[in-house]
XYZ file of C-alpha atoms in Angstrom:
755
model
C 144.519 138.344 -122.988
C 146.857 135.396 -122.339
C 147.693 136.727 -118.919
C 144.005 137.004 -118.126
C 143.393 133.602 -119.311
C 146.182 132.256 -117.176
C 144.968 134.110 -114.103
C 141.387 132.831 -114.628
C 142.592 129.234 -115.252
C 144.539 129.239 -111.845
C 141.669 130.837 -109.960
C 139.043 128.575 -111.364
C 141.186 125.399 -110.874
C 141.584 126.444 -107.185
C 137.886 127.199 -106.575
C 136.785 123.852 -108.138
C 139.432 121.942 -106.386
C 138.471 123.350 -102.961
C 134.878 122.588 -103.609
C 135.263 119.105 -104.695
C 137.777 118.291 -102.001
C 135.100 119.461 -99.454
C 132.480 117.236 -101.119
C 134.704 114.070 -101.328
C 133.547 112.511 -98.061
C 129.816 113.292 -98.765
C 127.305 110.692 -99.756
C 123.833 111.836 -100.077
C 121.438 113.716 -102.463
C 119.556 116.843 -102.964
C 116.638 117.526 -100.627
C 113.624 115.769 -102.142
C 111.143 118.117 -103.801
C 108.106 119.074 -101.743
C 104.732 117.586 -102.593
C 103.418 120.875 -103.682
C 106.218 121.451 -106.197
C 105.897 117.938 -107.439
C 102.152 118.610 -108.014
C 102.958 121.807 -110.110
C 102.443 124.261 -107.381
C 105.714 125.876 -107.963
C 106.683 129.123 -106.337
C 108.379 131.616 -108.689
C 110.099 134.963 -108.338
C 109.491 136.157 -111.872
C 107.892 139.409 -110.651
C 110.706 139.936 -108.105
C 108.522 138.630 -105.224
C 107.519 135.125 -104.210
C 104.371 134.110 -105.904
C 102.538 130.944 -106.870
C 102.992 130.264 -110.481
C 99.301 129.845 -111.212
C 98.743 133.386 -109.540
C 101.040 135.314 -111.943
C 99.275 137.076 -114.785
C 101.872 136.348 -117.420
C 102.849 133.343 -119.433
C 105.616 131.584 -117.675
C 106.886 127.966 -117.619
C 108.828 126.746 -114.624
C 110.922 123.638 -114.208
C 111.388 122.537 -110.652
C 114.612 120.922 -109.300
C 113.204 117.530 -109.684
C 111.994 118.107 -113.156
C 115.342 119.483 -114.212
C 117.200 116.371 -112.779
C 114.895 113.733 -114.228
C 114.716 115.363 -117.666
C 118.491 115.772 -117.653
C 118.298 119.502 -118.422
C 122.067 120.139 -118.300
C 122.520 123.192 -120.608
C 120.632 126.201 -121.982
C 119.955 124.312 -125.240
C 118.181 121.527 -123.353
C 115.384 123.928 -122.325
C 113.948 123.806 -125.978
C 112.860 120.125 -125.422
C 110.812 121.071 -122.429
C 109.006 124.326 -123.429
C 106.941 125.025 -126.539
C 107.423 128.209 -128.523
C 111.071 128.090 -127.471
C 113.876 127.456 -129.988
C 117.463 127.203 -129.098
C 120.062 126.768 -131.838
C 123.942 126.668 -131.692
C 125.512 128.878 -134.276
C 128.732 127.097 -133.408
C 128.528 123.462 -131.863
C 128.876 123.778 -128.149
C 129.770 127.476 -128.044
C 127.070 129.971 -128.952
C 123.552 129.100 -128.087
C 120.819 131.364 -129.497
C 117.517 131.497 -127.461
C 114.436 132.373 -129.336
C 111.081 132.845 -127.578
C 107.872 133.213 -129.649
C 109.939 133.771 -132.780
C 111.947 136.491 -131.192
C 115.726 136.023 -130.864
C 119.238 136.927 -131.698
C 120.074 136.199 -135.355
C 123.880 136.902 -135.110
C 126.933 134.847 -133.837
C 128.939 137.693 -132.463
C 130.060 137.652 -128.797
C 129.561 141.481 -128.685
C 125.856 141.102 -129.461
C 123.285 141.335 -126.815
C 120.755 138.396 -126.553
C 117.129 139.298 -127.183
C 116.080 136.805 -124.501
C 117.586 137.866 -121.215
C 119.394 135.027 -119.381
C 119.668 135.685 -115.740
C 121.776 133.505 -113.291
C 120.591 134.163 -109.576
C 119.304 137.567 -110.949
C 122.452 138.460 -112.683
C 121.981 139.154 -116.400
C 124.497 137.639 -118.853
C 125.670 140.412 -121.155
C 127.137 138.283 -123.909
C 126.051 135.074 -125.686
C 129.522 133.755 -124.921
C 128.506 133.409 -121.234
C 125.577 131.182 -121.943
C 127.279 127.868 -122.693
C 127.763 126.671 -119.145
C 126.427 123.562 -117.602
C 123.667 123.341 -114.955
C 123.982 121.699 -111.518
C 122.475 122.058 -108.057
C 119.538 124.220 -109.330
C 116.333 125.139 -107.396
C 114.233 125.934 -110.500
C 114.291 127.474 -114.034
C 111.644 130.097 -115.052
C 111.000 130.887 -118.716
C 108.999 134.195 -119.089
C 107.581 134.686 -122.490
C 107.143 138.169 -124.025
C 109.042 141.441 -123.552
C 110.118 142.147 -119.907
C 110.679 145.917 -120.170
C 110.080 146.916 -116.557
C 111.504 144.577 -113.897
C 114.415 143.139 -115.937
C 117.653 144.600 -117.130
C 118.843 145.007 -120.751
C 117.362 143.753 -123.912
C 114.485 141.460 -123.083
C 112.345 141.851 -126.175
C 111.896 138.121 -126.422
C 111.529 137.231 -122.744
C 113.705 136.147 -119.923
C 115.198 132.870 -118.595
C 115.731 132.826 -114.783
C 118.224 130.173 -113.673
C 117.912 129.884 -109.882
C 120.637 128.060 -107.824
C 119.481 125.949 -104.920
C 120.414 128.106 -101.749
C 121.768 127.066 -98.341
C 119.254 125.603 -95.928
C 119.011 125.243 -92.194
C 119.245 121.543 -92.078
C 122.094 119.123 -93.016
C 121.636 117.574 -96.497
C 123.976 115.813 -98.937
C 123.883 114.472 -102.504
C 126.035 112.446 -104.770
C 125.504 111.185 -108.251
C 127.750 109.419 -110.806
C 126.804 108.041 -114.301
C 128.294 106.550 -117.293
C 126.912 106.593 -120.871
C 127.761 106.006 -124.407
C 130.639 107.906 -126.122
C 132.746 107.044 -123.079
C 130.917 109.671 -120.944
C 131.369 109.827 -117.157
C 129.669 112.631 -115.160
C 129.559 113.080 -111.506
C 127.814 115.712 -109.353
C 127.785 116.421 -105.528
C 126.389 118.756 -102.989
C 126.769 119.250 -99.309
C 124.642 121.696 -97.181
C 126.017 122.406 -93.803
C 124.215 124.538 -91.051
C 127.121 126.290 -89.277
C 125.028 127.909 -86.769
C 121.454 129.200 -86.206
C 122.516 132.185 -88.397
C 124.937 130.726 -90.831
C 124.728 128.098 -93.559
C 127.220 126.804 -96.081
C 126.406 124.899 -99.400
C 129.054 123.447 -101.623
C 128.374 121.961 -105.076
C 130.433 120.530 -107.845
C 130.257 118.653 -111.172
C 132.518 117.084 -113.726
C 131.854 115.817 -117.214
C 134.480 113.517 -118.776
C 133.518 112.434 -122.305
C 136.241 110.382 -123.960
C 134.684 110.410 -127.421
C 132.818 113.051 -129.205
C 129.837 112.701 -131.485
C 131.875 113.336 -134.654
C 134.301 110.957 -136.396
C 136.760 112.130 -138.949
C 138.619 110.086 -141.451
C 141.658 112.284 -141.201
C 144.260 112.669 -138.391
C 145.140 116.183 -137.042
C 147.843 116.542 -139.728
C 145.466 115.603 -142.511
C 146.868 112.101 -143.156
C 144.279 109.237 -143.296
C 143.235 107.740 -139.978
C 140.124 107.534 -137.747
C 139.798 110.294 -135.155
C 137.020 111.251 -132.768
C 136.110 114.736 -132.100
C 134.030 116.529 -129.467
C 135.574 115.116 -126.318
C 134.748 117.087 -123.089
C 136.731 117.738 -119.930
C 134.730 120.024 -117.617
C 135.033 120.945 -114.000
C 132.554 123.244 -112.138
C 132.325 124.283 -108.435
C 130.218 126.577 -106.349
C 130.461 127.800 -102.753
C 127.565 129.584 -101.083
C 127.447 131.286 -97.635
C 124.251 132.332 -96.094
C 124.167 134.633 -93.066
C 121.514 136.079 -90.908
C 123.390 138.476 -88.606
C 120.321 140.325 -87.363
C 116.532 139.748 -87.561
C 115.246 140.655 -90.990
C 118.751 140.731 -92.422
C 119.744 138.073 -94.961
C 123.164 137.969 -96.731
C 124.045 135.385 -99.482
C 127.454 135.186 -100.831
C 128.321 132.942 -103.792
C 131.496 132.110 -105.719
C 131.687 129.596 -108.567
C 134.000 128.721 -111.370
C 134.312 126.641 -114.475
C 137.234 125.126 -116.274
C 136.873 123.315 -119.608
C 139.603 121.735 -121.680
C 137.324 120.287 -124.428
C 136.953 120.097 -128.146
C 134.541 121.811 -130.426
C 131.959 120.085 -132.532
C 132.104 120.337 -136.282
C 129.629 121.123 -139.096
C 128.778 119.027 -142.042
C 130.174 120.121 -145.455
C 127.874 120.396 -148.559
C 129.283 121.309 -151.843
C 127.509 123.853 -154.164
C 129.430 123.810 -157.441
C 129.258 121.275 -160.391
C 132.017 118.827 -160.804
C 134.786 120.375 -163.009
C 133.038 123.637 -163.124
C 134.238 125.780 -160.165
C 132.004 128.848 -159.449
C 129.177 127.361 -161.383
C 126.306 126.266 -159.142
C 125.390 122.601 -159.416
C 121.783 121.673 -160.500
C 120.373 120.619 -157.098
C 121.621 124.048 -155.547
C 119.848 125.852 -158.391
C 116.793 123.830 -157.473
C 117.128 124.927 -153.802
C 118.526 121.632 -152.337
C 121.866 120.046 -151.408
C 123.240 116.913 -152.983
C 126.727 115.658 -152.061
C 126.666 112.925 -154.601
C 126.688 115.519 -157.328
C 128.124 118.757 -155.852
C 131.651 119.760 -154.904
C 133.662 122.694 -153.682
C 136.133 124.933 -155.705
C 138.784 122.268 -155.312
C 136.621 119.515 -156.419
C 136.231 118.156 -152.799
C 133.223 115.923 -152.459
C 131.707 114.766 -149.251
C 131.006 111.010 -149.444
C 129.577 110.769 -145.892
C 125.789 110.683 -145.642
C 126.017 110.600 -141.800
C 126.492 114.325 -140.680
C 128.536 113.180 -137.761
C 131.171 111.698 -140.095
C 133.514 113.853 -142.244
C 137.013 114.720 -143.357
C 138.050 117.276 -140.793
C 141.724 118.008 -140.182
C 143.481 120.156 -137.610
C 142.738 120.779 -133.917
C 139.512 121.826 -132.500
C 140.107 123.036 -128.920
C 137.431 124.609 -126.702
C 138.972 126.019 -123.489
C 137.011 128.027 -120.945
C 137.954 129.591 -117.586
C 135.349 131.500 -115.706
C 134.937 132.972 -112.236
C 131.640 134.487 -111.031
C 130.922 136.256 -107.800
C 127.542 137.297 -106.526
C 126.425 139.002 -103.287
C 122.769 139.412 -102.331
C 121.604 141.395 -99.230
C 118.057 141.579 -98.253
C 116.739 143.597 -95.369
C 113.038 143.300 -94.313
C 111.431 145.967 -92.366
C 107.849 144.675 -91.982
C 106.042 145.865 -95.229
C 109.241 147.128 -96.712
C 112.055 144.902 -98.221
C 115.352 146.461 -99.493
C 117.453 144.240 -101.745
C 120.867 144.730 -103.087
C 122.356 142.317 -105.788
C 125.946 142.697 -106.942
C 127.537 140.493 -109.557
C 130.900 140.123 -111.265
C 131.936 137.709 -114.037
C 135.408 137.146 -115.465
C 135.238 134.819 -118.569
C 137.879 133.722 -121.005
C 137.725 131.158 -123.842
C 139.719 129.923 -126.820
C 138.214 127.824 -129.659
C 138.592 126.890 -133.363
C 135.954 126.915 -135.883
C 136.072 125.083 -139.226
C 133.494 126.880 -141.150
C 134.067 125.179 -144.640
C 134.274 121.677 -142.876
C 136.652 120.421 -145.521
C 140.154 118.839 -145.094
C 141.560 122.191 -146.261
C 141.814 125.522 -144.332
C 139.622 127.538 -146.353
C 137.534 129.315 -143.841
C 139.004 128.488 -140.401
C 138.993 130.732 -137.344
C 140.895 130.692 -134.104
C 138.778 132.806 -131.555
C 140.211 134.359 -128.409
C 137.577 135.982 -126.123
C 137.496 137.783 -122.876
C 134.322 138.973 -121.211
C 134.179 140.872 -117.971
C 130.969 142.269 -116.549
C 129.857 144.121 -113.272
C 126.235 144.532 -112.297
C 124.542 146.264 -109.407
C 120.842 146.373 -108.652
C 119.178 148.066 -105.645
C 115.392 147.676 -105.269
C 112.679 148.428 -102.738
C 109.506 146.400 -102.276
C 106.453 147.584 -100.418
C 103.113 145.899 -99.640
C 99.832 147.013 -98.191
C 96.116 146.396 -98.734
C 96.085 148.791 -101.791
C 99.391 148.081 -103.679
C 102.340 145.694 -104.127
C 105.164 147.956 -105.256
C 108.673 147.055 -106.637
C 110.954 149.974 -107.558
C 114.756 150.194 -108.091
C 117.875 151.150 -109.858
C 120.175 148.962 -112.198
C 123.670 149.493 -113.448
C 125.877 147.387 -115.530
C 129.293 147.480 -117.197
C 130.878 144.970 -119.479
C 133.803 144.690 -121.736
C 134.178 142.157 -124.494
C 137.865 141.770 -126.059
C 138.426 139.425 -128.790
C 140.973 138.531 -131.563
C 140.008 136.198 -134.429
C 142.469 134.864 -136.918
C 141.053 133.575 -140.077
C 142.983 130.959 -142.081
C 142.653 130.750 -145.841
C 145.961 129.198 -146.681
C 144.379 126.800 -149.116
C 142.125 129.385 -150.862
C 144.503 130.990 -153.407
C 141.675 132.297 -155.487
C 140.652 134.553 -152.610
C 143.790 134.803 -150.436
C 146.774 134.087 -152.428
C 147.890 131.263 -150.174
C 149.070 133.272 -147.194
C 151.323 130.960 -145.127
C 150.455 132.649 -141.834
C 146.851 133.198 -142.252
C 144.550 135.445 -144.311
C 143.194 138.092 -141.937
C 142.883 139.078 -138.345
C 139.906 140.552 -136.653
C 140.246 142.505 -133.361
C 137.439 144.075 -131.313
C 137.042 145.928 -128.004
C 133.730 146.798 -126.798
C 132.602 148.547 -123.659
C 128.981 148.875 -122.704
C 127.422 150.855 -119.863
C 123.633 150.701 -119.129
C 121.733 152.325 -116.204
C 118.024 152.148 -115.504
C 115.377 153.216 -112.985
C 112.215 151.230 -112.812
C 108.848 150.903 -110.797
C 106.245 148.205 -111.047
C 102.915 148.289 -109.088
C 100.137 145.902 -108.688
C 97.109 147.860 -107.498
C 94.273 145.972 -105.861
C 91.455 148.065 -107.165
C 88.725 145.691 -106.203
C 88.081 142.425 -104.634
C 89.851 139.890 -106.976
C 90.791 142.584 -109.562
C 94.297 143.855 -109.805
C 95.672 146.605 -112.199
C 99.405 146.299 -113.133
C 101.433 149.166 -114.195
C 105.160 149.400 -114.800
C 107.657 151.861 -116.231
C 111.362 151.687 -116.866
C 113.874 154.281 -118.090
C 117.039 153.022 -119.503
C 120.006 154.785 -120.806
C 122.907 152.871 -122.603
C 126.153 153.769 -124.060
C 128.149 151.389 -126.196
C 131.660 151.970 -127.649
C 133.263 149.626 -130.233
C 136.722 149.630 -131.767
C 137.651 146.890 -134.096
C 137.959 145.554 -137.638
C 139.850 143.211 -139.862
C 143.408 143.472 -141.160
C 144.437 141.334 -144.121
C 147.849 139.695 -143.910
C 148.192 139.475 -147.695
C 146.656 141.043 -150.726
C 143.922 139.325 -152.759
C 142.514 139.797 -156.197
C 139.046 139.561 -154.972
C 139.140 141.370 -151.638
C 142.190 143.539 -152.236
C 143.827 145.112 -149.158
C 140.663 146.550 -147.831
C 141.486 146.571 -144.182
C 138.488 147.617 -142.132
C 138.255 149.613 -138.834
C 135.787 151.454 -136.944
C 135.956 153.397 -133.701
C 132.495 154.616 -132.745
C 130.026 155.093 -129.831
C 126.196 154.716 -129.898
C 123.807 155.798 -127.279
C 120.180 154.968 -126.537
C 117.722 156.337 -124.045
C 114.294 154.871 -123.987
C 111.158 154.306 -121.937
C 109.460 150.905 -121.708
C 106.772 149.382 -119.556
C 103.645 147.479 -119.222
C 100.012 147.735 -118.125
C 97.822 144.766 -117.289
C 94.616 143.545 -115.620
C 94.215 140.413 -113.584
C 90.695 139.263 -112.638
C 90.058 136.226 -110.438
C 86.370 135.221 -110.815
C 86.924 132.239 -108.324
C 89.633 130.385 -106.594
C 91.710 128.558 -109.312
C 90.826 130.864 -112.185
C 92.778 133.868 -113.296
C 92.027 135.965 -116.367
C 94.736 138.390 -117.418
C 95.409 140.881 -120.186
C 98.445 143.056 -120.804
C 100.169 145.358 -123.181
C 103.987 145.491 -122.652
C 106.871 147.015 -124.540
C 110.562 145.927 -124.543
C 113.523 147.302 -126.404
C 116.888 145.846 -127.470
C 119.731 148.283 -127.890
C 121.730 148.518 -131.141
C 125.203 147.252 -131.678
C 128.029 146.271 -134.056
C 128.895 143.398 -136.038
C 132.338 141.815 -134.951
C 132.772 139.097 -137.640
C 135.186 138.840 -140.484
C 134.781 141.963 -142.633
C 136.394 143.459 -145.860
C 134.088 146.398 -146.243
C 133.719 149.267 -143.842
C 129.891 149.242 -144.326
C 129.785 145.968 -142.661
C 130.951 147.753 -139.417
C 128.186 150.393 -139.307
C 126.136 150.092 -136.133
C 122.619 148.622 -136.405
C 119.613 150.322 -134.827
C 117.827 149.338 -131.581
C 114.735 147.187 -132.007
C 111.420 147.658 -130.179
C 108.577 145.284 -129.570
C 105.132 146.034 -128.396
C 103.134 142.937 -127.224
C 99.386 142.579 -126.693
C 98.406 139.486 -124.713
C 95.429 137.853 -123.109
C 95.187 134.678 -121.210
C 93.459 132.404 -118.711
C 94.930 130.183 -115.918
C 92.743 127.611 -114.472
C 92.729 124.754 -112.004
C 90.048 122.139 -111.613
C 90.757 120.689 -108.300
C 93.955 118.697 -108.191
C 93.442 116.862 -111.242
C 93.634 119.448 -114.106
C 95.600 122.580 -114.700
C 94.849 124.375 -117.995
C 96.520 127.547 -119.165
C 95.945 129.340 -122.451
C 97.334 132.660 -123.783
C 97.210 134.517 -127.066
C 99.440 137.335 -128.237
C 100.100 139.739 -130.987
C 103.551 141.460 -131.487
C 104.106 144.770 -133.278
C 107.804 144.498 -133.932
C 109.742 147.621 -135.134
C 113.218 147.489 -136.615
C 114.040 143.887 -135.832
C 117.690 143.144 -135.868
C 118.841 140.355 -138.395
C 121.714 138.809 -140.123
C 121.790 139.914 -143.777
C 123.932 139.527 -146.858
C 124.472 142.334 -149.450
C 126.753 142.766 -152.440
C 129.962 144.745 -151.960
C 129.994 147.277 -154.860
C 133.831 147.398 -154.758
C 134.368 143.618 -155.230
C 131.000 142.238 -156.352
C 131.233 139.606 -153.519
C 128.439 138.727 -151.148
C 129.307 140.098 -147.719
C 127.625 139.702 -144.341
C 126.537 142.052 -141.500
C 123.828 142.603 -138.949
C 121.204 145.098 -140.025
C 117.593 146.080 -139.495
C 114.424 145.087 -141.228
C 111.662 147.755 -141.170
C 109.106 145.792 -139.214
C 107.622 142.320 -138.404
C 104.446 141.032 -136.939
C 103.738 137.915 -134.848
C 100.556 136.158 -133.941
C 100.513 133.145 -131.692
C 99.219 131.079 -128.767
C 100.550 129.011 -125.869
C 98.517 126.102 -124.380
C 99.655 124.237 -121.425
C 97.855 121.279 -119.820
C 98.681 119.182 -116.721
C 96.600 116.087 -115.965
C 96.791 114.061 -112.685
C 94.239 111.320 -113.312
C 95.378 108.974 -110.541
C 97.937 108.708 -107.771
C 101.480 108.765 -109.038
C 100.660 109.567 -112.653
C 101.254 113.065 -114.155
C 100.757 113.866 -117.863
C 101.603 117.297 -119.143
C 101.718 118.926 -122.537
C 102.299 122.175 -124.111
C 101.433 123.503 -127.601
C 103.057 126.579 -129.243
C 101.449 128.192 -132.312
C 103.274 130.918 -134.434
C 102.440 133.047 -137.393
C 105.296 135.380 -138.230
C 105.858 137.890 -141.108
C 108.653 140.114 -141.985
C 108.370 143.243 -144.082
C 110.407 143.574 -147.334
C 114.172 144.055 -147.101
C 117.168 144.078 -149.358
C 119.782 141.379 -149.627
C 122.649 140.243 -151.984
C 119.888 138.396 -153.915
C 117.833 141.572 -154.378
C 114.842 142.870 -152.544
C 112.913 140.193 -150.639
C 109.172 140.879 -150.596
C 107.157 141.028 -147.476
C 105.999 137.722 -146.054
C 109.195 135.944 -145.023
C 108.989 134.030 -141.680
C 111.168 135.120 -138.779
C 114.201 132.880 -138.060
C 113.890 130.008 -135.756
C 110.152 130.284 -135.373
C 108.466 126.866 -136.246
C 104.806 127.384 -136.729
C 103.904 124.575 -134.429
C 105.738 123.200 -131.449
C 104.772 120.564 -128.760
C 106.422 119.430 -125.589
C 104.955 116.491 -123.722
C 105.861 114.522 -120.686
C 104.318 111.539 -118.761
C 105.655 110.171 -115.449
C 104.293 107.311 -113.369
C 105.584 106.625 -109.924
C 104.535 103.396 -108.053
C 105.534 101.209 -105.045
C 107.285 97.901 -105.659
C 107.458 97.016 -102.032
C 108.068 98.362 -98.548
C 110.376 101.310 -98.894
C 111.065 100.624 -102.754
C 109.595 102.807 -105.427
C 109.795 102.819 -109.161
C 109.245 105.524 -111.863
C 108.770 105.458 -115.676
C 109.129 108.768 -117.444
C 109.012 109.752 -121.125
C 109.015 113.133 -122.795
C 108.828 114.307 -126.421
C 109.388 117.272 -128.455
C 107.824 118.239 -131.846
C 108.689 121.167 -134.029
C 107.518 121.947 -137.649
C 109.898 123.250 -140.288
C 111.738 126.448 -139.670
C 114.201 128.755 -141.376
C 117.511 129.838 -139.765
C 117.749 133.366 -141.096
C 115.604 136.243 -142.377
C 116.086 135.394 -146.150
C 114.416 132.090 -145.568
C 117.311 130.182 -147.182
C 116.125 126.589 -148.063
C 119.624 125.362 -147.938
C 120.037 125.688 -144.194
C 116.420 125.351 -143.087
C 115.247 122.523 -140.783
C 112.441 120.055 -141.602
C 109.857 119.102 -138.929
C 111.049 116.604 -136.366
C 110.104 114.487 -133.309
C 112.334 113.839 -130.370
C 111.785 110.978 -127.782
C 113.503 110.591 -124.400
C 112.947 108.191 -121.609
C 113.961 107.330 -118.099
C 113.382 104.458 -115.762
C 114.257 104.471 -112.076
C 114.253 102.433 -108.967
C 114.739 103.975 -105.548
C 114.972 103.003 -101.906
C 113.145 105.688 -99.896
C 114.636 104.943 -96.605
C 118.098 104.403 -97.785
C 118.072 107.404 -100.129
C 119.568 105.667 -103.217
C 118.361 105.656 -106.776
C 119.440 103.892 -109.905
C 118.221 105.061 -113.194
C 118.501 104.217 -116.912
C 117.907 107.031 -119.402
C 118.030 107.692 -123.198
C 117.696 110.747 -125.319
C 116.833 111.035 -128.939
C 115.873 107.335 -128.848
C 114.770 107.232 -132.523
C 118.115 108.852 -133.766
C 116.243 111.823 -135.299
C 118.355 114.255 -137.207
C 117.517 117.851 -137.909
C 119.440 121.029 -138.955
C 120.066 123.254 -135.933
C 121.850 125.993 -137.866
C 124.046 126.568 -140.860
C 126.188 128.930 -142.911
C 125.583 129.482 -146.574
C 128.713 130.172 -148.589
C 127.373 128.745 -151.774
C 128.893 131.559 -153.855
C 132.296 130.120 -152.627
C 131.269 126.462 -153.057
C 130.241 125.838 -149.546
C 127.257 125.292 -147.254
C 127.762 124.011 -143.781
C 125.057 122.635 -141.520
C 125.197 121.743 -137.884
C 122.895 118.933 -136.566
C 121.399 117.997 -133.194
C 123.155 115.492 -130.898
C 122.624 111.813 -131.901
C 121.201 109.159 -129.613
C 122.815 109.132 -126.088
C 121.961 106.725 -123.181
C 123.466 105.754 -119.929
C 123.008 104.728 -116.319
C 123.304 106.702 -113.143
C 123.423 105.960 -109.394
C 122.691 108.620 -106.809
C 122.484 108.852 -103.043
C 120.810 111.491 -100.812
C 120.748 112.204 -97.098
């Protein structure tokens, strides 16, 4: 693994350096967004063909290139601020985003797990959550598809799909350069250069860097644990992309892409909360017994007490590296023969990272982990599209192979009650997982009558997953003994998923749709720290059947209103659970299945354009989720618990006003907001790590010279300094609950040029 990381580091650095060197003389900006796109008439490829967003009979939100830029959507986690009924938490600060759509998501932190919401970068699915922490730059658009996508998309899309689409080479010269500075000593710069090499060849180069000198977190301890102020969470990130588009013959288009990332940053850290009474180790304090946390009263087993009310301040010792090296290669070939389109998409990703997690968040190394991970994946898709007056047909075959390798060292040197003070660490977890998936699919839109379409789709998938791994203890322990764990097992799954739907267009600008669709997410293995073989037993696949009706309507140019309602029948949902190890009496963790769940909900999206230059948009998400009964360490939990990361109400709103200040000079004022009601973070609905309702407010003010192509902007995010729990880990039986919070207020200025 070290050799692989070194190879990746060298390759990534060269790729990024070449890209940025090529960009260095450029001064310009992205092509301005077309008027149609700015008015909300965005063209999407969610159904594997170009369609106007309002003509697709499904619930889809799309962010244009300009919308991504002005809202500063820079990472996957930023999408939650823009789209209702979407929740994105980070299980580990900065490293493991979990996307939940309409209450359906991955309730696990393992890199070997498959996300329930498929994330696709230029039509390449990301096999592991570890691949989802990258930064965005030079994008064409982002599409969020809600509901199971069991026909046209690859593996494991019970929740939906997120399509991240890069801006592609164009046939005219264009350039873009942007630099900004913000609080926490943050400098970021981005550049793009589009060069037409000939009538049949175009080159596009893009690059980005983020240099953050101070992180969001401040520790009262130095690295060696002695007193002293120290900032944590710095970032040193470089990204680069090279794309070459070729049209060697009429009807033949080839797009080749290579991109790399190199990060030498620091992890974020959670907040510590004690759960024992002072002077009474292993006896819960009164607040915890009442279902709440209170650091003025509660301590851990060593009597450590957190005196910091601010969750970004604490007593963290040690180093917190976050190092990433990644290279991605993509090749897309499209050949058009009149009514027939043949498309081949090939992708390869080589990813490696190292990071440190301080689970206990105390000055001691009670539950600290060093993670080394390698992910390699290869995907190949071949599809054929055909159109005539009767049918629009898309059919194809898909194959993927991925391997996830990891070794995880757990440090418990200062936890003698459990680990006897092992000087070199307490345990080591290793895992090696190889997954192969193959599928055949066909999707047809039948034009059965004037303005009436019938949609049918079917997909057959076969998957094989082999896992070998477990935990080895370095020393014996009176509580966990010498119970080394290991499993070498293979699971297989063959399934049929699909959809049937009806689209009716009573008039121009009005679409009524109804659909029944089914998605399936394969089973898998838990790769966390284990001391019981039962934790390693594979969990079963989950299946979701969705029933949805909706309307998409336009009233001239001034009003766009889309409404959809849905019901989900959810079988064998996969979730993170705790149970009692009969050998030790300890609470242990694993991923398992609940028998069933059901979800009711609605999405409402409204866009208003009351006057020239003013656009107001808002989206409401409503959810009612209910799990069946299931067993945990605390006993059988009766039916009725809510699904994790599923706020009952969510809202995203934005207002933007553009106006002229003089000849060739324009200004814009933009504000956006996000509301989410309270939510639980895991299936047992633990109140100690739940989140309360919150509002976020962001704003941007800009001044631009249209003729000269420059823009200067001031921006701010989380202006009211709102704090809410993003995720957490409950180790209350061992004296600890950690909680991860959202980012504090950030603000800055940026200057950009375009040509």
